[in-house]
XYZ file of C-alpha atoms in Angstrom:
619
model
C -9.851 -56.602 34.435
C -6.580 -56.007 36.235
C -5.794 -53.382 38.786
C -3.243 -50.868 37.526
C -0.302 -50.173 39.793
C 2.466 -47.638 39.597
C 1.370 -46.075 36.305
C 0.778 -42.352 36.590
C 2.635 -40.918 33.634
C 1.101 -38.575 31.048
C 3.014 -40.662 28.508
C 0.434 -43.424 29.034
C -2.675 -41.307 28.618
C -4.993 -42.693 25.965
C -5.193 -46.362 25.035
C -2.072 -48.542 24.836
C -1.412 -52.224 24.325
C 1.192 -53.267 26.898
C 2.993 -56.443 27.825
C 2.564 -57.937 31.274
C 2.683 -61.138 33.208
C 0.785 -63.799 31.346
C 0.438 -61.943 28.061
C -0.758 -58.664 26.614
C -3.104 -56.140 28.146
C -4.753 -52.915 27.038
C -4.363 -49.934 29.327
C -6.705 -46.926 29.277
C -6.074 -43.623 31.036
C -7.763 -40.231 30.945
C -7.455 -37.008 32.922
C -10.581 -35.793 34.718
C -9.631 -34.273 38.083
C -13.128 -33.175 39.157
C -15.169 -36.178 38.018
C -16.831 -38.312 40.666
C -16.670 -41.393 38.443
C -15.381 -42.244 34.964
C -16.465 -45.251 32.937
C -14.656 -46.834 30.009
C -17.125 -47.940 27.340
C -16.031 -50.604 24.846
C -18.262 -51.107 21.803
C -18.617 -54.457 20.046
C -21.339 -56.152 17.999
C -23.635 -53.187 18.481
C -23.396 -53.324 22.275
C -21.752 -51.059 24.831
C -19.688 -52.725 27.555
C -18.962 -50.413 30.526
C -15.989 -50.813 32.865
C -15.529 -48.549 35.905
C -12.167 -46.813 36.020
C -10.028 -46.161 39.097
C -8.804 -42.770 40.241
C -5.098 -42.052 40.567
C -4.884 -38.405 41.522
C -6.102 -36.386 38.540
C -6.223 -39.486 36.317
C -8.588 -42.377 35.837
C -7.206 -45.731 34.704
C -8.081 -49.315 34.002
C -6.367 -52.253 32.332
C -8.184 -54.984 30.415
C -6.886 -58.413 29.504
C -5.832 -58.997 25.933
C -4.676 -57.025 22.942
C -7.702 -54.883 22.051
C -6.124 -53.112 19.076
C -8.908 -52.151 16.673
C -11.612 -52.069 19.353
C -13.664 -48.895 19.642
C -14.217 -47.055 22.906
C -15.219 -43.841 24.642
C -15.629 -42.486 28.149
C -18.515 -41.338 30.336
C -17.822 -38.988 33.242
C -20.182 -38.420 36.151
C -20.219 -35.530 38.575
C -21.703 -32.077 38.989
C -23.657 -30.542 36.109
C -23.363 -26.820 36.755
C -22.196 -25.003 33.611
C -22.354 -21.672 35.431
C -19.655 -23.086 37.733
C -17.635 -24.596 34.890
C -18.761 -28.173 35.600
C -20.254 -30.094 32.656
C -20.418 -33.692 33.883
C -23.191 -35.707 32.250
C -22.936 -39.520 32.200
C -25.303 -39.537 29.226
C -22.565 -38.011 27.087
C -20.123 -40.316 25.335
C -16.769 -38.521 25.356
C -13.902 -38.854 22.918
C -10.489 -39.609 24.387
C -8.386 -36.408 24.056
C -5.422 -38.678 23.253
C -7.218 -40.674 20.544
C -5.231 -41.096 17.318
C -7.944 -42.648 15.126
C -11.757 -42.510 15.108
C -14.326 -44.820 13.563
C -16.339 -42.026 11.917
C -16.469 -38.263 11.388
C -18.053 -35.832 13.822
C -21.550 -34.706 12.851
C -23.109 -31.828 14.744
C -26.467 -32.427 16.430
C -28.254 -30.159 18.944
C -28.575 -33.152 21.279
C -24.835 -32.935 21.890
C -25.500 -29.866 24.061
C -28.542 -31.121 25.989
C -28.148 -32.482 29.491
C -29.355 -36.033 29.969
C -29.617 -36.924 26.284
C -27.527 -39.977 25.470
C -25.091 -39.333 22.627
C -23.538 -42.760 22.067
C -25.205 -42.963 18.657
C -23.900 -39.517 17.674
C -20.296 -39.392 18.826
C -17.356 -41.075 17.072
C -15.583 -43.802 19.020
C -11.823 -43.848 19.386
C -9.984 -46.869 17.993
C -7.456 -48.641 20.200
C -4.154 -48.308 18.297
C -1.970 -51.280 17.593
C 1.743 -51.280 18.200
C 3.736 -49.416 15.561
C 7.450 -48.848 15.363
C 8.341 -45.172 15.099
C 9.368 -43.795 11.729
C 13.173 -43.660 11.548
C 14.345 -40.196 12.514
C 15.518 -37.885 9.739
C 16.344 -34.208 9.473
C 13.411 -32.158 8.163
C 12.927 -32.280 4.393
C 12.800 -28.499 4.200
C 15.155 -25.557 4.577
C 14.476 -21.860 4.947
C 14.112 -20.046 1.669
C 12.135 -22.856 0.058
C 8.629 -22.899 -1.383
C 5.744 -23.989 0.853
C 2.622 -25.076 -1.032
C -0.515 -24.668 1.097
C -3.387 -26.983 0.209
C -6.753 -28.244 1.386
C -6.563 -32.035 1.184
C -10.156 -32.543 0.053
C -10.455 -29.590 -2.285
C -7.074 -30.113 -3.936
C -7.755 -33.461 -5.622
C -11.540 -33.855 -5.530
C -11.901 -32.735 -9.168
C -8.593 -34.003 -10.522
C -9.444 -36.127 -13.580
C -6.284 -38.252 -13.383
C -6.596 -39.225 -9.721
C -8.677 -42.406 -9.220
C -12.116 -41.479 -7.944
C -11.738 -43.573 -4.793
C -8.636 -41.585 -3.815
C -9.852 -38.093 -4.595
C -10.075 -35.766 -1.624
C -7.914 -37.921 0.649
C -4.434 -37.754 2.103
C -3.472 -40.792 0.013
C -4.221 -38.851 -3.181
C -1.227 -36.634 -2.464
C 1.035 -39.630 -3.114
C -0.470 -40.318 -6.556
C 2.108 -39.940 -9.355
C 0.169 -37.180 -11.126
C 0.080 -35.074 -7.943
C 3.733 -35.701 -7.196
C 4.554 -34.667 -10.766
C 2.692 -31.383 -10.355
C 4.440 -30.613 -7.086
C 7.836 -31.416 -8.592
C 7.070 -29.277 -11.639
C 6.610 -26.354 -9.242
C 9.798 -27.220 -7.294
C 7.745 -27.382 -4.090
C 9.956 -27.708 -1.009
C 7.134 -28.721 1.343
C 3.385 -29.081 1.267
C 1.460 -27.476 4.121
C -1.715 -29.448 4.735
C -4.644 -27.536 6.126
C -6.103 -29.345 9.163
C -6.496 -33.107 8.785
C -7.475 -33.911 12.377
C -11.105 -34.606 13.219
C -13.353 -31.556 13.516
C -17.020 -30.746 14.005
C -19.189 -28.241 12.147
C -20.007 -24.953 13.844
C -23.620 -25.220 14.937
C -24.866 -22.414 12.668
C -23.790 -24.259 9.512
C -26.123 -27.318 9.267
C -29.332 -25.191 9.219
C -27.805 -23.311 6.260
C -27.076 -26.539 4.415
C -23.336 -25.920 4.846
C -20.451 -27.628 6.575
C -16.964 -26.754 7.682
C -14.596 -27.296 4.751
C -11.301 -26.026 6.138
C -11.142 -28.029 9.377
C -10.165 -25.266 11.807
C -12.586 -26.541 14.469
C -10.943 -29.650 15.965
C -12.206 -31.876 18.731
C -9.531 -34.575 19.007
C -6.157 -32.917 18.556
C -4.263 -35.880 17.125
C -7.060 -38.068 15.714
C -7.036 -38.001 11.929
C -10.330 -37.128 10.265
C -11.738 -40.366 8.803
C -13.127 -38.527 5.790
C -9.762 -37.087 4.766
C -7.593 -39.958 5.959
C -9.717 -43.124 5.952
C -6.604 -45.287 6.251
C -5.646 -43.604 9.502
C -2.074 -43.214 10.673
C -0.809 -45.753 8.124
C -2.224 -43.660 5.266
C -0.560 -40.501 6.531
C 2.707 -42.331 7.122
C 2.758 -43.811 3.609
C 1.893 -40.463 2.022
C 4.620 -38.630 3.917
C 7.095 -41.311 2.831
C 6.076 -40.903 -0.829
C 6.434 -37.132 -0.631
C 9.815 -37.468 1.052
C 10.952 -39.837 -1.693
C 10.064 -37.084 -4.164
C 12.134 -34.569 -2.177
C 9.106 -32.812 -0.675
C 8.581 -32.135 3.016
C 5.273 -32.213 4.895
C 4.052 -29.526 7.284
C 0.781 -29.965 9.170
C -1.419 -26.980 9.956
C -2.675 -27.696 13.475
C -5.196 -25.922 15.689
C -4.469 -25.871 19.407
C -5.924 -22.452 20.173
C -9.510 -23.695 20.673
C -11.705 -26.737 20.240
C -14.942 -27.379 18.398
C -16.855 -27.492 21.693
C -17.383 -23.757 21.119
C -19.017 -21.462 23.665
C -21.455 -22.244 26.492
C -24.047 -23.318 23.932
C -21.707 -25.729 22.189
C -21.542 -29.523 22.256
C -20.124 -31.733 24.989
C -17.755 -34.009 23.094
C -14.461 -34.421 24.937
C -12.562 -31.947 27.127
C -15.687 -30.053 28.198
C -17.152 -33.228 29.694
C -13.885 -34.426 31.205
C -11.907 -31.375 32.241
C -13.482 -28.018 31.452
C -10.567 -26.277 33.153
C -8.619 -26.974 29.959
C -10.317 -23.819 28.676
C -9.311 -20.351 29.809
C -11.916 -18.432 31.813
C -12.390 -14.818 32.817
C -12.506 -13.879 36.478
C -16.309 -14.066 36.369
C -16.230 -17.599 34.973
C -17.016 -16.706 31.361
C -15.027 -18.441 28.665
C -12.120 -16.438 27.255
C -12.610 -16.011 23.517
C -9.506 -14.553 21.883
C -9.975 -16.976 18.994
C -13.394 -15.900 17.745
C -14.486 -19.536 18.024
C -16.183 -19.519 21.424
C -13.399 -20.843 23.638
C -9.631 -20.712 24.119
C -7.405 -23.482 25.397
C -5.458 -22.446 28.482
C -1.730 -22.862 27.891
C -0.979 -21.724 31.421
C -2.024 -25.253 32.420
C 0.653 -27.964 32.153
C -1.791 -30.639 30.996
C -2.839 -28.517 28.001
C 0.811 -28.132 27.041
C 1.330 -31.869 27.583
C -1.512 -32.725 25.185
C -0.064 -30.359 22.590
C 3.435 -31.801 22.887
C 2.104 -35.357 22.729
C 0.198 -34.498 19.545
C 3.267 -33.006 17.884
C 5.455 -35.955 18.878
C 2.851 -38.391 17.594
C 2.873 -36.881 14.097
C 6.674 -36.841 13.963
C 7.268 -40.296 15.432
C 4.380 -42.115 13.768
C 4.194 -40.303 10.422
C 7.548 -38.580 9.969
C 6.180 -35.075 9.355
C 8.711 -32.293 9.041
C 7.018 -29.453 10.854
C 3.914 -27.606 11.924
C 2.059 -24.390 11.277
C 0.139 -23.107 14.310
C -3.176 -21.332 13.791
C -3.603 -18.223 15.986
C -0.249 -19.053 17.534
C -0.158 -16.331 20.255
C -2.666 -18.443 22.208
C 0.090 -21.005 22.738
C 1.979 -18.390 24.737
C -0.873 -16.734 26.627
C -1.346 -17.030 30.378
C -3.392 -14.835 29.866
C -0.988 -12.297 28.286
C 1.430 -13.208 25.520
C 4.882 -14.281 26.725
C 7.618 -14.560 24.041
C 9.444 -16.943 26.399
C 6.396 -19.100 27.126
C 6.902 -22.589 28.598
C 5.623 -24.309 25.454
C 8.322 -22.671 23.329
C 10.976 -23.867 25.755
C 9.471 -27.353 25.878
C 9.500 -27.665 22.078
C 13.068 -26.401 21.799
C 14.300 -28.883 24.407
C 12.349 -31.873 23.094
C 14.546 -34.483 21.352
C 11.786 -35.286 18.856
C 10.592 -31.743 18.151
C 13.660 -29.580 18.587
C 14.727 -29.705 14.918
C 11.248 -29.526 13.347
C 10.043 -26.573 11.277
C 7.748 -24.404 13.399
C 5.612 -21.730 11.729
C 3.450 -19.244 13.599
C 0.379 -17.403 12.462
C 1.456 -14.557 14.756
C -1.893 -13.052 15.684
C -5.153 -13.792 17.460
C -8.165 -11.528 17.982
C -7.567 -10.769 21.639
C -6.300 -7.565 23.177
C -2.616 -7.193 22.295
C -3.033 -10.107 19.908
C -0.612 -9.091 17.119
C 2.912 -10.458 17.602
C 4.653 -10.566 14.236
C 8.395 -10.880 14.856
C 8.039 -11.919 18.513
C 8.217 -15.702 18.220
C 11.376 -17.737 18.959
C 14.383 -17.081 16.742
C 14.203 -20.531 15.142
C 10.489 -20.203 14.221
C 9.144 -18.924 10.917
C 6.185 -16.528 10.874
C 3.447 -15.721 8.386
C 4.135 -12.130 7.329
C 0.899 -10.270 6.574
C 2.825 -7.008 6.200
C 4.587 -8.551 3.235
C 1.238 -9.567 1.719
C -0.304 -6.138 2.177
C 2.702 -4.083 1.049
C 3.195 -6.185 -2.094
C -0.460 -5.812 -3.011
C -0.452 -2.094 -2.319
C 2.710 -1.508 -4.338
C 1.404 -3.178 -7.471
C -1.957 -1.496 -6.955
C -0.109 1.829 -6.894
C -0.867 2.784 -3.283
C 2.647 2.712 -1.781
C 6.106 3.490 -3.067
C 9.310 1.596 -3.505
C 10.513 1.992 0.080
C 7.908 -0.364 1.489
C 8.460 -2.755 -1.391
C 12.235 -2.886 -0.931
C 11.851 -3.580 2.797
C 9.647 -6.586 2.093
C 11.804 -7.850 -0.787
C 14.835 -7.731 1.480
C 13.316 -9.911 4.193
C 11.431 -7.444 6.426
C 14.384 -6.547 8.606
C 12.173 -3.936 10.284
C 10.307 -6.889 11.775
C 12.853 -9.712 12.024
C 16.189 -7.906 12.258
C 19.274 -8.722 10.210
C 19.474 -12.432 11.117
C 18.601 -15.266 8.749
C 15.145 -14.357 7.567
C 12.193 -15.855 9.469
C 9.515 -14.373 7.215
C 7.016 -16.564 5.366
C 6.172 -14.342 2.419
C 2.870 -14.839 0.647
C 0.504 -13.049 -1.695
C -2.599 -15.024 -0.776
C -3.553 -17.816 1.604
C -6.562 -19.997 2.309
C -8.038 -17.144 4.329
C -8.853 -14.376 1.852
C -9.002 -13.882 -1.899
C -7.190 -16.236 -4.227
C -4.552 -14.488 -6.335
C -6.835 -14.472 -9.375
C -9.719 -13.032 -7.356
C -7.432 -10.374 -5.896
C -7.153 -9.004 -9.444
C -10.816 -9.485 -10.412
C -12.838 -8.290 -7.416
C -12.755 -5.098 -5.379
C -15.400 -6.371 -2.960
C -15.881 -9.723 -1.273
C -18.748 -11.877 -2.533
C -19.505 -14.239 0.325
C -23.271 -14.478 -0.082
C -23.053 -18.282 -0.379
C -21.843 -18.419 3.245
C -25.302 -17.469 4.496
C -24.253 -14.416 6.519
C -25.482 -11.653 4.166
C -21.905 -11.072 2.982
C -20.856 -9.780 6.411
C -18.135 -12.380 7.016
C -14.581 -12.253 5.716
C -12.165 -9.336 5.474
C -13.547 -6.143 4.014
C -10.200 -4.524 3.172
C -8.232 -6.745 0.805
C -6.109 -4.221 -1.166
C -7.589 -5.757 -4.296
C -8.298 -4.193 -7.684
C -10.547 -5.472 -10.444
C -9.133 -3.687 -13.538
C -12.432 -1.977 -14.219
C -14.762 -4.981 -14.169
C -16.067 -6.772 -11.078
C -15.628 -10.498 -11.620
C -15.061 -12.469 -14.829
C -14.602 -10.483 -18.014
C -14.497 -11.297 -21.727
C -12.672 -8.043 -22.462
C -9.240 -8.840 -23.888
C -7.709 -5.727 -22.357
C -8.968 -6.550 -18.882
C -7.764 -10.117 -19.218
C -4.307 -8.986 -20.355
C -3.977 -6.500 -17.491
C -4.962 -9.103 -14.935
C -2.529 -11.616 -16.424
C 0.267 -9.038 -16.377
C -0.366 -8.142 -12.749
C -0.538 -11.798 -11.694
C 2.869 -12.428 -13.233
C 4.335 -9.309 -11.662
C 3.084 -10.288 -8.205
C 4.319 -13.851 -8.562
C 7.712 -12.809 -9.856
C 8.089 -10.432 -6.906
C 7.229 -13.237 -4.514
C 9.844 -15.548 -5.996
C 12.422 -12.748 -5.871
C 11.916 -12.120 -2.149
C 14.253 -13.013 0.691
C 12.771 -15.511 3.127
C 10.588 -18.569 2.824
C 7.778 -18.179 0.302
C 4.300 -19.706 0.281
C 1.939 -20.359 -2.600
C -1.641 -21.490 -2.073
C -2.714 -24.391 -4.265
C -4.194 -23.231 -7.546
C -2.759 -19.729 -7.499
C -0.141 -20.958 -9.943
C -2.848 -21.439 -12.576
C -5.438 -18.781 -11.810
C -7.832 -20.588 -9.488
C -10.932 -18.557 -8.514
C -13.373 -18.805 -5.607
C -15.883 -16.560 -7.394
C -14.930 -13.647 -5.176
C -15.503 -15.521 -1.906
C -12.742 -14.540 0.516
C -13.888 -16.716 3.422
C -14.638 -20.103 1.863
C -14.375 -22.013 5.158
C -17.834 -23.515 4.653
C -17.690 -24.033 0.892
C -17.312 -27.755 0.335
C -18.523 -26.967 -3.165
C -17.149 -25.834 -6.529
C -16.337 -22.522 -4.837
C -13.779 -24.238 -2.618
C -12.604 -27.060 -4.870
C -9.609 -26.647 -7.170
C -10.715 -26.632 -10.813
C -8.052 -28.585 -12.698
C -9.932 -28.541 -15.993
C -10.010 -24.751 -16.187
C -6.441 -23.987 -15.217
C -4.286 -21.433 -17.003
C -1.446 -23.663 -18.168
C 0.606 -20.782 -19.545
C 0.655 -19.112 -16.133
C 1.430 -22.457 -14.521
C 4.427 -22.910 -16.829
C 5.707 -19.429 -15.990
C 5.413 -20.131 -12.265
C 7.276 -23.424 -12.728
C 10.095 -21.542 -14.446
C 10.221 -18.967 -11.669
C 10.317 -21.636 -9.003
C 12.950 -23.764 -10.721
C 15.255 -20.752 -11.004
C 14.832 -19.906 -7.342
C 15.092 -23.519 -6.143
C 18.466 -23.894 -7.835
C 19.691 -20.938 -5.757
C 17.652 -21.419 -2.587
C 20.523 -20.629 -0.226
C 20.698 -17.093 -1.654
C 17.222 -16.344 -0.291
C 17.751 -17.373 3.321
C 19.262 -13.984 4.134
C 19.371 -10.791 2.138
C 22.787 -10.173 0.543
C 24.033 -6.901 1.999
C 26.944 -6.374 -0.388
C 24.736 -4.955 -3.128
C 23.572 -1.521 -4.217
C 20.031 -0.257 -4.784
C 19.831 1.830 -7.956
C 17.201 3.949 -9.663
C 15.968 3.863 -13.253
C 19.059 5.749 -14.397
C 21.382 3.190 -12.809
C 22.461 5.570 -10.059
C 22.636 4.709 -6.366
C 19.320 5.478 -4.710
C 19.209 8.807 -2.898
C 16.852 9.784 -0.089
C 14.851 11.741 -2.657
C 14.588 8.625 -4.854
C 13.284 6.531 -1.968
C 10.742 9.142 -0.951
C 9.515 10.127 -4.426
C 5.744 9.480 -4.309
C 5.547 8.427 -7.952
C 8.666 6.222 -7.982
C 7.824 2.743 -9.206
C 11.090 1.191 -10.314
C 14.304 0.063 -8.685
C 17.126 -2.403 -9.097
C 19.441 -4.260 -6.759
C 22.781 -5.741 -7.779
C 24.825 -7.938 -5.452
C 27.187 -10.885 -5.583
C 24.175 -13.192 -5.165
C 21.872 -11.909 -7.909
C 20.571 -8.926 -9.824
C 16.955 -7.755 -9.517
C 15.154 -5.239 -11.727
C 11.569 -4.225 -11.000
C 9.414 -1.684 -12.817
C 5.791 -0.962 -11.973
C 5.054 0.933 -15.171
C 5.820 -2.036 -17.424
C 4.895 -4.736 -14.870
C 8.379 -6.138 -15.393
C 10.329 -8.102 -12.781
C 13.672 -9.593 -13.759
C 15.842 -11.772 -11.546
C 19.149 -13.031 -12.865
C 22.674 -14.105 -12.024
C 23.963 -11.240 -14.143
C 22.625 -8.175 -15.880
C 22.170 -9.910 -19.220
C 20.088 -12.971 -18.299
C 16.353 -12.584 -17.749
C 14.526 -14.853 -15.338
C 11.776 -15.389 -17.906
C 10.371 -13.346 -20.791
C 8.833 -10.137 -19.549
C 5.064 -10.139 -19.203
C 3.262 -7.979 -21.749
C 2.562 -4.428 -20.577
C -1.014 -3.741 -19.475
C -3.325 -2.646 -22.260
């Protein structure tokens, strides 16, 4: 062991192989300002080899001789155990490095992870010392505003695909398989948005129910890839991103920085809680802030929390070449404790030479007081637009008129102003009904989640066409098919970036479950064998037409005229007519005709050319 001198930079947190006098060394550093002692634990041949670390201010460091790339390690922190005072030090707990980039196994919840004095070395994944890798050559993002984002769950997307080799199914590498690339290209996908692929732990109520977290929105190590989804680690992600880029498709990672899987006061001690519990926001009385609904909230008023976030983002750009990020419950990133639209993290990202040109997408709400902030993120960020989702559903359901529809079609200027549109328009997402279920169920059916159907949104603006669930009635089937095409055509005709959730292009169902976060089962998996290929072909035609004219959808063309069914300019009375269900817009960029009565949506370069054959009228 060598003493470390003059190294106190956050840039060297984690494990790093470094060059020094006489050869190579491996440096370890972790932040734990209130610990009385921190021990590095190296694991080899079934044994644990402890090495005391040395304090440098808020950090603990040690340097070992040799290149230890591939070795597995963790930390133990000793100090006061007083959870009521926010101190959770327990040397029996093996702790994952917050800066780990790869782990040797997945997290598995066990009640022992919460019990003081119970050793958890056999339960907790070990971080893997990374080898030296050259950064991916820098490129501009493979995505522009106005394109199509395709949201997918890595495991569920390919697990049942018959043409993907069984060993690849459900992994990041499967996304680079030729049959998957062909499907994405058929849909003219601009970028895939991968639901969380960093390592997470199950919520503690799930194992007794025989369930597990399927979506991944419960991370522990913010930049460590989940070994189940990405068994090849950083190299697998890097190779997959390169294959997608070669096909002209960008990659956006959905990341969770708003909370960690250590949950509330009854949750496990896995990483930050045992090293630096002040990473979590607390009320004045010491209770954990919970504006996430997940038991805790990371405190972005603290510079070291922002530093970990920035390091994670840089890692995925520099080491894998990803094009951008979607942030779950994004207002948390700007809370201290109230939301600040000019928060330090936003300024840090904008000024960062690695991150400044990346695509940033906010889910602009959390569950805290004053938690809804659609339209209040930086001008170069995109935002998920739930008002678009709800108004489109309500229009085709017959609950709102053409005024609300036109506002959403034109880019939601009431939210984002007249600038280049920042809206991410979507009909459905991972959280909620699939598009097919939106048209087949009026009520959620989440009984399989084990919570007596109490979880998930109760108000979905859905309509079942007279039958709850699957139907053999030809009329019901035709009406549902007509409405699906009308909704999809409206989406592809809308100004802004658009998002499609995997499987919605071919009628994927979750059996009415609108909160399938714990359904690692046929409910959550994409059924490739049962897909509606006719609908898929129609969506491909829609997307190809739009992709060839993508620049026209970045900002709404203001040189056009809205007209009514008679071809006359819309009057105030036309806009306010409660039964009005048709309108048209003609501009130098395109012509749009939409009619609710016939379920017809036509988008063309001129008045004579239809976007695709009109869907049959409902029976």
